[in-house]
XYZ file of C-alpha atoms in Angstrom:
733
model
C 33.879 21.849 62.350
C 37.373 20.388 62.617
C 38.410 17.261 60.668
C 38.704 14.225 62.871
C 40.254 12.112 60.232
C 43.613 12.086 58.297
C 45.631 10.126 59.586
C 62.083 -7.525 59.615
C 61.123 -8.655 56.355
C 59.010 -11.763 57.156
C 60.345 -14.830 55.545
C 59.874 -18.394 56.721
C 58.996 -18.792 60.438
C 60.169 -22.114 61.621
C 59.945 -24.016 64.876
C 61.682 -27.369 65.421
C 58.541 -28.873 67.198
C 56.288 -28.458 64.137
C 56.146 -29.625 60.529
C 53.405 -28.588 58.122
C 50.905 -31.320 57.278
C 48.574 -29.306 54.936
C 49.453 -27.385 51.784
C 49.225 -23.605 51.814
C 45.790 -22.547 50.633
C 44.965 -20.181 47.819
C 43.875 -17.222 49.984
C 41.279 -14.971 48.888
C 38.756 -12.384 50.415
C 41.731 -10.596 52.067
C 42.413 -7.470 49.914
C 45.716 -6.070 50.888
C 45.987 -8.278 54.012
C 47.775 -11.611 53.519
C 48.177 -14.418 55.927
C 51.876 -14.897 56.436
C 53.125 -17.920 54.472
C 54.340 -19.891 57.475
C 51.374 -18.978 59.737
C 50.914 -22.493 60.832
C 54.163 -22.393 62.717
C 52.661 -20.396 65.704
C 50.938 -22.406 68.332
C 47.163 -21.965 68.340
C 45.734 -20.179 71.297
C 42.409 -18.856 72.713
C 41.476 -16.533 75.512
C 44.589 -14.558 75.033
C 46.011 -11.293 73.627
C 49.483 -11.202 72.191
C 52.123 -8.498 72.806
C 54.734 -7.622 70.299
C 58.042 -5.843 71.353
C 61.894 -6.146 70.932
C 62.455 -8.026 74.118
C 66.164 -8.722 73.517
C 67.350 -5.438 71.984
C 68.285 -6.898 68.586
C 66.105 -4.488 66.609
C 63.591 -7.146 65.619
C 60.099 -7.650 67.035
C 59.505 -10.694 69.204
C 55.960 -12.134 70.185
C 54.655 -13.137 73.521
C 51.334 -14.855 74.383
C 50.118 -17.356 76.857
C 47.215 -19.682 76.618
C 45.297 -22.522 78.372
C 42.563 -24.972 77.697
C 43.695 -26.157 74.239
C 44.244 -29.803 73.456
C 47.860 -30.659 72.188
C 48.913 -34.283 71.226
C 52.436 -33.947 72.576
C 51.043 -33.477 76.074
C 49.301 -36.777 76.078
C 52.373 -38.538 77.440
C 52.478 -40.013 80.910
C 52.806 -37.441 83.564
C 51.342 -34.539 81.532
C 47.950 -32.999 81.010
C 46.638 -32.678 77.326
C 45.096 -29.208 77.930
C 48.144 -27.391 79.241
C 48.786 -23.771 80.187
C 51.418 -22.497 77.784
C 53.835 -19.583 77.993
C 55.096 -18.727 74.405
C 57.877 -16.320 73.631
C 58.782 -16.206 69.960
C 62.266 -14.589 69.447
C 62.982 -13.442 65.943
C 66.229 -14.921 65.012
C 66.796 -12.591 61.969
C 67.365 -15.361 59.511
C 63.743 -16.155 58.749
C 63.190 -18.358 61.877
C 61.762 -17.872 65.299
C 63.048 -19.503 68.450
C 60.341 -20.436 70.810
C 61.073 -20.165 74.455
C 58.261 -22.096 76.237
C 57.310 -24.711 78.722
C 57.142 -27.990 76.818
C 57.304 -31.674 77.915
C 60.443 -32.538 79.858
C 61.590 -36.149 80.393
C 61.747 -37.218 84.018
C 62.376 -40.932 84.150
C 61.654 -44.381 82.684
C 59.532 -46.787 84.725
C 58.737 -50.438 84.263
C 55.019 -51.058 84.241
C 52.583 -53.824 83.374
C 51.441 -53.301 79.776
C 47.703 -52.791 79.111
C 45.422 -53.604 76.195
C 43.438 -51.170 74.180
C 40.725 -51.249 76.787
C 42.929 -50.607 79.611
C 43.172 -53.993 81.076
C 46.467 -55.455 82.452
C 48.100 -57.953 80.097
C 49.505 -61.347 80.980
C 51.638 -63.914 79.120
C 50.735 -67.558 78.604
C 52.132 -68.450 81.968
C 49.983 -65.754 83.608
C 52.907 -63.570 84.316
C 52.470 -59.736 83.941
C 53.852 -58.502 80.686
C 56.066 -55.560 81.561
C 57.194 -52.649 79.504
C 59.264 -49.499 79.827
C 57.348 -46.308 79.871
C 58.808 -42.866 79.816
C 57.325 -40.173 82.154
C 57.413 -36.498 81.649
C 56.620 -33.333 83.399
C 55.765 -29.865 82.089
C 58.812 -27.750 82.343
C 59.152 -24.379 83.992
C 58.807 -21.793 81.094
C 62.143 -21.071 79.512
C 61.151 -17.552 79.233
C 60.537 -17.275 82.890
C 56.859 -16.037 82.518
C 54.328 -18.204 84.334
C 51.465 -18.933 81.889
C 47.888 -17.920 82.077
C 44.911 -16.657 80.019
C 43.123 -13.488 79.206
C 46.175 -11.221 79.563
C 46.443 -7.491 79.734
C 49.959 -5.998 79.499
C 52.100 -2.957 80.329
C 55.402 -3.094 78.565
C 57.877 -0.575 79.853
C 61.499 -0.247 81.159
C 60.899 0.399 84.816
C 64.517 0.384 85.948
C 66.078 2.181 83.021
C 68.505 -0.585 82.016
C 67.353 -0.320 78.387
C 65.291 -3.566 78.329
C 61.453 -3.936 78.031
C 59.923 -5.224 81.282
C 56.273 -6.408 81.599
C 53.456 -6.038 84.047
C 50.723 -8.714 83.325
C 47.270 -9.226 84.592
C 45.903 -12.650 83.742
C 43.599 -15.455 84.799
C 44.636 -18.981 85.954
C 42.514 -21.862 87.109
C 42.888 -25.219 88.854
C 42.536 -27.139 85.698
C 46.373 -27.060 85.280
C 46.748 -30.607 86.653
C 50.291 -31.283 85.674
C 52.181 -28.022 86.172
C 50.185 -26.328 88.975
C 51.495 -22.940 88.018
C 48.666 -21.313 89.964
C 50.402 -22.391 93.244
C 53.488 -20.490 92.330
C 51.601 -17.227 92.204
C 49.841 -14.781 94.557
C 46.329 -14.574 93.373
C 42.674 -13.640 94.295
C 39.848 -15.928 93.624
C 36.718 -14.710 91.997
C 34.001 -15.601 94.416
C 33.754 -19.441 94.588
C 34.595 -19.875 90.943
C 37.467 -21.705 89.419
C 38.949 -18.433 88.307
C 41.894 -16.764 89.967
C 43.270 -13.266 89.049
C 46.952 -12.482 89.368
C 49.075 -9.621 88.543
C 52.840 -10.058 88.014
C 55.851 -7.714 87.358
C 58.561 -9.251 85.340
C 62.049 -7.938 84.977
C 63.753 -8.476 81.545
C 67.029 -10.379 81.742
C 68.091 -9.344 78.210
C 68.016 -12.661 76.342
C 64.249 -13.270 75.952
C 63.844 -14.505 79.543
C 62.282 -12.735 82.527
C 62.354 -12.945 86.384
C 59.573 -12.411 88.635
C 59.660 -9.276 90.838
C 58.072 -9.588 94.266
C 56.722 -6.923 96.662
C 56.214 -4.390 93.867
C 53.287 -2.657 95.612
C 50.874 -2.849 92.661
C 47.413 -4.144 93.232
C 45.623 -7.215 91.804
C 42.962 -5.935 89.467
C 40.990 -7.219 86.442
C 39.533 -5.685 83.492
C 36.045 -4.275 84.172
C 34.120 -6.179 81.392
C 30.646 -7.666 81.510
C 32.117 -10.931 82.539
C 33.215 -11.561 86.072
C 35.866 -14.018 84.955
C 37.651 -11.371 82.831
C 37.213 -13.176 79.610
C 36.700 -9.985 77.546
C 40.035 -8.575 76.197
C 39.058 -5.101 74.923
C 40.122 -2.915 77.913
C 43.277 -0.962 78.389
C 43.731 -1.853 82.018
C 47.228 -0.246 82.324
C 49.043 2.828 81.034
C 52.598 3.814 81.538
C 54.424 7.186 81.320
C 56.661 9.374 83.348
C 54.102 11.849 84.746
C 56.387 13.751 87.040
C 59.488 13.791 84.821
C 61.825 12.303 87.385
C 63.294 9.971 84.832
C 61.332 6.775 85.825
C 58.197 5.364 84.144
C 55.085 5.292 86.289
C 51.875 3.276 85.872
C 48.267 3.989 86.055
C 45.718 1.244 86.693
C 42.026 1.047 85.968
C 39.730 -1.884 86.573
C 37.928 -3.958 89.143
C 39.020 -5.552 92.319
C 38.438 -9.258 92.668
C 36.903 -9.413 96.081
C 36.278 -6.026 97.770
C 36.647 -5.917 101.513
C 34.875 -3.429 103.790
C 36.320 0.075 103.447
C 37.905 -0.524 100.063
C 36.547 0.659 96.621
C 35.400 -2.088 94.226
C 36.492 -0.288 91.084
C 39.790 1.576 91.054
C 41.439 4.193 88.938
C 44.843 4.772 90.525
C 48.327 6.184 89.796
C 51.520 4.470 91.109
C 54.756 6.292 91.106
C 57.929 4.353 90.221
C 60.317 4.485 93.229
C 63.591 5.175 91.437
C 63.628 1.960 89.404
C 63.830 -0.284 92.405
C 60.784 -2.485 91.310
C 58.618 -0.854 93.932
C 55.658 1.539 93.287
C 53.785 3.925 95.522
C 50.118 4.924 95.150
C 49.673 8.662 94.636
C 46.747 10.574 96.040
C 47.191 13.749 93.988
C 43.841 14.093 92.105
C 41.217 16.729 92.307
C 37.988 15.260 91.102
C 34.877 17.328 90.329
C 32.377 16.460 93.120
C 34.872 14.422 94.869
C 35.870 10.779 94.383
C 33.695 8.150 96.040
C 33.694 4.496 96.320
C 30.340 2.956 95.136
C 27.769 1.655 97.667
C 28.617 -1.998 98.208
C 28.417 -4.799 100.884
C 25.539 -2.978 102.514
C 27.756 0.016 102.944
C 26.926 3.582 101.551
C 29.380 5.187 99.217
C 32.288 6.731 100.942
C 34.806 9.423 99.937
C 38.316 8.673 98.485
C 40.293 11.838 99.234
C 42.967 12.689 96.625
C 41.847 9.790 94.398
C 40.577 9.577 90.829
C 37.019 8.705 90.134
C 36.890 4.968 90.326
C 35.969 4.038 86.807
C 36.350 0.550 85.559
C 37.336 0.363 81.888
C 40.262 2.008 80.089
C 43.149 4.413 81.021
C 45.630 6.281 78.861
C 48.568 8.468 79.622
C 48.842 11.209 76.998
C 49.581 14.960 76.853
C 45.974 15.923 75.900
C 46.505 19.676 75.839
C 50.094 19.832 74.377
C 51.688 21.531 77.347
C 54.501 19.030 77.654
C 53.191 17.102 80.594
C 51.345 13.654 80.549
C 47.639 13.830 81.456
C 45.289 10.950 82.431
C 42.274 9.840 80.611
C 39.809 7.241 82.112
C 36.690 5.852 80.336
C 34.325 3.041 81.310
C 31.646 2.335 83.836
C 30.928 3.836 87.320
C 27.704 3.304 89.325
C 25.712 6.317 90.087
C 26.551 6.172 93.885
C 30.132 6.882 92.987
C 29.417 9.981 90.800
C 29.045 13.247 92.648
C 29.827 15.657 89.707
C 26.707 17.806 89.505
C 27.003 18.184 85.763
C 26.990 14.390 85.080
C 23.728 13.220 83.595
C 21.613 11.138 86.020
C 21.131 7.435 85.247
C 24.037 7.373 82.850
C 26.857 4.952 83.838
C 29.123 5.398 80.898
C 31.687 7.828 82.435
C 34.760 9.687 81.327
C 37.167 11.708 83.206
C 40.030 13.923 81.937
C 42.663 14.962 84.449
C 45.213 17.539 83.363
C 48.755 17.486 84.974
C 49.334 20.772 86.809
C 51.753 22.172 89.272
C 50.605 21.667 92.838
C 52.314 24.904 94.273
C 54.624 23.086 96.376
C 57.104 21.818 93.782
C 55.255 18.783 92.766
C 52.434 17.687 90.454
C 48.700 17.236 90.738
C 45.907 15.950 88.424
C 42.933 18.245 87.963
C 39.578 17.117 86.663
C 38.478 19.366 83.792
C 35.819 17.045 82.336
C 32.710 18.756 80.804
C 30.368 16.023 81.771
C 27.608 17.664 79.927
C 29.478 17.101 76.654
C 31.966 14.323 77.032
C 30.629 10.893 77.636
C 32.723 8.029 76.047
C 31.210 4.601 75.846
C 31.623 1.614 78.246
C 32.172 -2.006 77.506
C 34.503 -1.225 74.773
C 38.050 -0.149 74.102
C 39.472 3.232 73.116
C 42.455 4.544 71.137
C 44.108 7.841 70.584
C 45.217 9.226 67.251
C 46.744 12.533 66.135
C 44.563 15.092 64.413
C 46.745 16.077 61.372
C 45.168 19.582 61.390
C 45.803 20.550 64.919
C 48.460 18.200 66.297
C 46.237 17.232 69.232
C 45.124 13.641 70.117
C 41.593 12.777 69.268
C 39.817 9.882 71.007
C 38.078 6.909 69.419
C 35.712 5.182 71.638
C 33.166 2.282 71.170
C 30.790 0.322 73.321
C 27.437 0.993 75.099
C 26.275 4.623 75.496
C 23.543 4.764 78.127
C 20.381 5.949 76.403
C 21.783 5.729 72.910
C 22.642 2.093 72.560
C 25.829 0.646 71.019
C 27.779 3.307 69.143
C 31.317 4.052 67.896
C 32.297 7.721 68.091
C 35.294 9.976 67.667
C 35.791 12.832 70.142
C 37.635 15.829 68.685
C 40.311 17.407 70.948
C 39.361 21.144 71.449
C 42.314 21.998 73.755
C 43.818 24.209 70.977
C 40.643 26.348 71.199
C 41.208 26.995 74.829
C 38.450 24.567 75.914
C 39.106 23.422 79.471
C 37.306 20.131 79.007
C 39.579 19.054 76.103
C 36.935 16.695 74.577
C 33.419 17.802 73.591
C 30.414 15.869 72.286
C 31.321 12.809 70.236
C 30.753 12.490 66.494
C 29.166 9.329 65.040
C 31.078 7.996 62.047
C 29.888 6.937 58.713
C 30.713 3.483 57.421
C 29.862 2.758 53.710
C 27.199 5.376 53.720
C 25.637 4.338 56.894
C 25.974 6.170 60.174
C 27.625 3.706 62.452
C 27.226 0.030 62.048
C 25.101 -2.637 63.739
C 27.432 -2.406 66.720
C 27.695 -4.577 69.628
C 30.061 -4.144 72.489
C 33.272 -5.981 73.704
C 35.664 -4.806 70.977
C 38.707 -2.558 70.790
C 39.480 -0.116 68.017
C 43.119 0.075 66.738
C 43.534 3.306 64.847
C 46.445 3.542 62.310
C 46.923 4.929 58.791
C 47.110 1.299 57.515
C 47.106 2.193 53.842
C 49.472 5.179 54.102
C 47.105 7.663 52.420
C 47.165 10.233 55.111
C 43.798 9.364 56.756
C 43.122 7.420 59.962
C 41.951 3.804 59.407
C 40.323 1.520 62.121
C 40.739 -2.227 62.729
C 38.147 -3.528 65.108
C 39.741 -6.079 67.322
C 37.081 -8.519 68.476
C 34.517 -7.862 65.719
C 33.094 -10.706 63.856
C 34.471 -10.172 60.303
C 38.001 -9.269 61.384
C 37.981 -6.218 58.980
C 39.872 -2.939 58.520
C 37.873 0.196 57.573
C 39.744 2.764 55.571
C 39.190 6.612 56.107
C 39.008 9.031 53.282
C 38.942 12.720 52.621
C 35.181 12.802 53.083
C 35.547 11.603 56.628
C 33.850 8.377 55.947
C 35.062 4.832 56.157
C 35.012 1.969 53.502
C 36.157 -1.541 53.791
C 38.314 -3.218 51.140
C 36.582 -6.527 51.103
C 33.678 -8.372 52.578
C 35.767 -10.097 55.184
C 39.231 -11.320 55.907
C 39.605 -14.975 55.273
C 40.203 -15.835 58.897
C 37.386 -14.238 60.777
C 34.814 -14.375 63.546
C 37.441 -13.572 66.116
C 35.337 -13.166 69.275
C 35.786 -10.999 72.407
C 38.051 -13.710 73.908
C 40.577 -12.849 71.107
C 43.196 -10.243 70.873
C 45.273 -8.446 68.184
C 48.501 -6.375 68.369
C 49.585 -3.955 65.569
C 53.340 -3.895 64.766
C 55.577 -3.429 61.664
C 56.521 -7.069 61.310
C 57.820 -6.855 57.773
C 59.897 -3.612 57.771
C 57.640 -1.698 55.410
C 56.605 1.014 57.867
C 52.999 -0.081 57.648
C 51.200 -1.691 60.671
C 50.752 -5.504 60.337
C 48.660 -7.551 62.791
C 49.256 -10.483 64.950
C 46.052 -12.081 66.239
C 45.264 -14.890 68.606
C 41.970 -16.383 69.664
C 38.833 -18.216 68.759
C 37.850 -17.764 65.146
C 36.379 -19.345 62.128
C 38.148 -20.754 58.986
C 37.163 -22.735 55.908
C 38.465 -26.277 55.690
C 41.701 -25.772 53.835
C 42.711 -22.673 55.773
C 41.682 -24.249 59.061
C 43.820 -27.368 58.297
C 46.837 -25.257 57.192
C 46.945 -22.910 60.184
C 46.116 -25.648 62.688
C 48.714 -27.992 61.100
C 46.185 -30.820 60.639
C 44.797 -32.933 57.773
C 41.137 -32.636 58.735
C 38.515 -30.292 60.091
C 37.263 -26.864 59.443
C 35.129 -24.246 61.213
C 35.668 -22.698 64.595
C 38.617 -23.107 66.682
C 41.610 -21.372 68.365
C 44.414 -19.969 66.156
C 47.387 -17.684 66.116
C 47.624 -15.749 62.784
C 50.000 -13.231 61.550
C 48.474 -10.792 58.948
C 50.940 -8.997 56.677
C 49.846 -5.582 55.425
C 50.721 -5.595 51.689
C 49.003 -2.318 50.601
C 50.642 -0.729 47.567
C 51.094 2.642 49.186
C 54.477 3.305 50.734
C 54.545 5.249 53.979
C 56.573 8.470 53.814
C 59.833 8.564 55.743
C 59.800 10.568 58.916
C 62.206 13.611 58.933
C 64.392 13.877 62.083
C 64.134 16.888 64.395
C 66.763 19.498 64.026
C 68.701 21.965 66.303
C 68.789 19.658 69.357
C 70.341 21.404 72.413
C 70.878 20.183 75.939
C 71.938 22.455 78.777
C 72.214 21.834 82.498
C 70.848 24.989 84.231
C 69.661 25.610 87.817
C 69.653 21.859 88.566
C 67.666 20.855 85.396
C 68.788 19.141 82.192
C 66.779 21.131 79.560
C 66.507 19.726 76.064
C 65.119 21.666 73.141
C 64.821 21.018 69.405
C 62.965 22.054 66.197
C 60.065 19.863 65.051
C 59.889 18.449 61.568
C 56.450 20.116 60.891
C 54.489 16.885 60.640
C 51.519 17.138 63.219
C 51.091 13.318 63.243
C 54.454 12.820 64.760
C 55.576 12.760 68.404
C 59.039 13.356 69.600
C 61.041 10.748 71.641
C 63.756 12.011 74.092
C 66.612 9.770 74.953
C 68.836 10.769 77.835
C 71.723 8.639 78.966
C 72.532 9.538 82.624
C 75.337 8.818 84.909
C 73.094 7.797 87.746
C 69.635 6.901 86.565
C 70.388 4.552 83.534
C 68.836 5.212 80.124
C 65.826 7.563 80.332
C 63.686 7.194 77.206
C 60.137 8.224 76.820
C 59.423 5.440 74.278
C 61.964 2.589 74.393
C 64.183 2.840 71.339
C 67.685 1.895 70.197
C 69.806 5.084 70.352
C 72.033 3.980 67.460
C 69.490 2.811 64.908
C 66.397 4.513 66.184
C 64.448 1.378 66.147
C 61.362 1.759 68.422
C 61.240 -1.229 70.618
C 57.596 -1.125 71.849
C 54.258 -1.155 69.966
C 52.076 0.385 72.632
C 51.934 3.785 74.443
C 54.049 5.555 71.828
C 51.752 8.615 72.225
C 53.557 9.375 75.489
C 56.255 11.005 73.424
C 56.355 14.795 73.360
C 53.540 16.274 71.362
C 54.316 18.642 68.230
C 55.125 22.295 68.802
C 56.110 21.678 72.457
C 59.836 21.255 71.377
C 61.332 20.897 74.835
C 61.683 18.426 77.689
C 63.477 18.565 81.020
C 64.393 16.365 83.985
C 66.367 16.979 87.160
C 70.117 17.012 86.595
C 71.149 14.951 89.588
C 74.748 14.616 88.513
C 77.314 17.266 87.571
C 78.105 15.636 84.136
C 77.893 12.444 82.152
C 74.851 12.888 79.938
C 74.145 11.950 76.387
C 70.996 13.496 74.806
C 69.126 12.787 71.567
C 65.662 13.314 70.046
C 63.881 11.436 67.398
C 60.533 11.792 65.588
C 57.987 8.907 65.707
C 54.966 8.797 63.385
C 51.722 7.966 65.332
C 49.902 7.235 62.045
C 52.246 4.722 60.452
C 55.099 2.714 62.020
C 57.852 5.006 60.613
C 60.461 6.699 62.819
C 63.492 8.886 62.271
C 67.032 8.301 63.612
C 68.104 10.276 66.763
C 69.462 13.706 66.330
C 72.124 14.342 69.105
C 72.572 17.521 70.978
C 75.053 19.947 69.829
C 76.448 20.234 73.276
C 78.627 17.502 74.789
C 77.512 17.144 78.367
C 79.836 14.161 79.173
C 82.296 16.416 80.949
C 80.368 19.682 81.645
C 79.270 20.446 85.142
C 76.014 21.893 86.260
C 75.244 25.327 84.958
C 73.679 27.785 87.351
C 72.618 31.464 87.047
C 74.925 34.067 88.633
C 74.903 33.408 92.484
C 76.177 34.821 95.642
C 79.591 32.968 95.154
C 80.312 33.437 91.454
C 79.500 36.170 89.025
C 80.724 36.785 85.514
C 81.327 40.183 83.731
C 82.261 40.711 80.165
C 83.852 43.703 78.482
C 84.878 42.896 74.909
C 87.354 39.987 75.055
C 87.984 40.516 78.730
C 86.104 38.277 81.094
C 86.256 38.570 84.925
C 84.881 35.763 86.977
C 84.220 37.311 90.418
C 84.179 34.938 93.374
C 84.415 35.163 97.248
C 87.792 33.339 97.154
C 90.738 32.958 94.700
C 90.371 29.888 92.582
C 91.274 28.524 89.081
C 88.840 29.201 86.235
C 88.196 27.008 83.157
C 86.181 28.658 80.421
C 84.621 26.118 77.959
C 82.234 26.383 74.959
C 79.016 24.371 74.612
C 80.909 21.432 72.970
C 82.915 21.098 76.167
C 86.171 22.487 74.557
C 88.434 24.594 76.812
C 88.763 28.047 75.215
C 90.621 29.859 78.082
C 91.978 29.391 81.591
C 92.773 31.800 84.401
C 91.916 32.722 87.960
C 88.946 34.289 89.673
C 88.786 38.098 90.387
C 91.341 38.731 87.448
C 90.959 39.484 83.786
C 90.997 36.549 81.467
C 91.429 37.077 77.668
C 88.743 35.226 75.782
C 88.650 35.539 71.994
C 85.826 32.970 71.450
C 82.302 34.381 71.088
C 78.940 32.806 71.774
C 77.479 30.901 74.801
C 80.320 29.906 77.220
C 80.608 28.358 80.549
C 82.969 29.229 83.454
C 83.912 26.367 85.735
C 85.057 27.390 89.280
C 85.422 24.964 92.182
C 82.682 22.572 90.815
C 80.216 25.421 89.992
C 79.502 26.290 86.413
C 78.016 29.572 85.322
C 76.788 30.231 81.803
C 77.467 33.598 80.026
C 77.109 35.085 76.604
C 80.049 36.948 74.977
């Protein structure tokens, strides 16, 4: 059996609106994880998941989260609502402080009003005249960051228009309790039945300075995570996935979830692919799936199930873009829930609603792509009501799947599914393996949690942090394939399923740290410190930064070598040599003259800094060693490749192509107009008409000139290019 395991210095964070009122406690029960010293400087939040990314391209990670329903003293002023919806963007200043771009109180005017006593009664002087006073009125400002606040977010962070900046697509919940700002009325939303719950999905364009602009008419649907709660208050699902499935140079988006209010003739659950229309901010739904047994909408609204031609099986749960069979093309993986009336695969077990589908990305025979369902439903059944993660198998270089939740007929389980694609198995994933935690097969699992798989302690084995589990703990893998925890619990614990965590290297060590928001439990001194109060203890909303201080140092990642880029037959072809580490993936950066900056995983081309913390596994898999996109311009390209560890947070610098394509035209094979013959140092470029000839090497240097249909003396050897009237023909001498 294969092994399934192996796997900006934070200083003081300051915000001008806060001052600590409690001394920093003497933390214990944390092992290698330490609460960041100034953790009380982040605004507490519940019912939210944070996202960490470099939003302003300064090679430092910023933090965003929104929240609602929490009491803040500064919002008790006239004109405000004490339980505001907040939109919080923390920009790392690089000097030990964070600048918070948010939607705080804003002064409006001063009014003269009759003074009232402590019981709210109007006050009069001895002559029975009203006692007047000046009272300042405020309003809640529009968010400085441009992102309208909400709760229960799920994010897709990607550069949709190739300008080199991280944009965001967000699904979230708003309600009518936002009495002061009425943000809900500024959004297009769908109400959940007759509840005070409104689902909205918004696309935001990054302006480059930590602020965003709302993009309208993007064509993407309103969808919510398909959890056990109709109001989307469980945060474990991966509702979105992003990646360039057709290699046209623009990042596409896959969506998996539940519609808010289905109408007749529409599916209730959706699993859909949307193609990016050339970075315009518009997306088009693609019906290019071949599903075993066909794709059907579930029986609903007194209607029988009906077929969805060309669509994916409508599973509500999780979606991932990844190259599952290491052929260089991004495939799609869906896991979650589907009712029996929607499943027509004859191999799927009856009365089992935890459903998984693997769609491999294949040629459609007409120059395009299609997704073919290869799922072996007799073997592969991931869980529902839980999250998933992918992690590289260090023995094979293929991505294994970690899935938790409810398994019909087997209860609540956490399993790993080994990737068998290297054995020629068409189904990619087989039967799952139950894991052993401290000598016990599995734990007393519930559902509603999300695994985050990393090599947290840099020992070469995959570890697991369970986001939403009660003890907020990390389990460390070992050579025996079992998992042990370092301590009984982390000091701040009992984060529930309305909480969320994001893993990122926040202190520059190459290890994954954690930023966590949500409802949790803390003892008195810890509670007071983090909530910035002098009293209390127990349960409450918090925002906590955990610093990973394990003694092991992650190894540096070696850069790929021998990077080459050639334009041939209308394609820009990039090749390289891997570094030999099967836990790495390879990020390709192509600066184009007409499509902006194409980068599989957003990164700084100068420093190599990887700007996002999610979807890094869309980079090219080991041993593929090539990538290509259409060459829609004759010249003006800059090409580089870097290695990214999917175990730790380490990455290499970019290695740039040997060839300079900034001035080299398109290279085509011999054609009816131009042919090249070589005899020793004599080169003849034959063409239909006489024309000037420029012969250059792969670095773009001119090595000879002449005319067509005549001998040209060329002393240089190697791969050369003959430029004739805008055509370029590659030949070897």
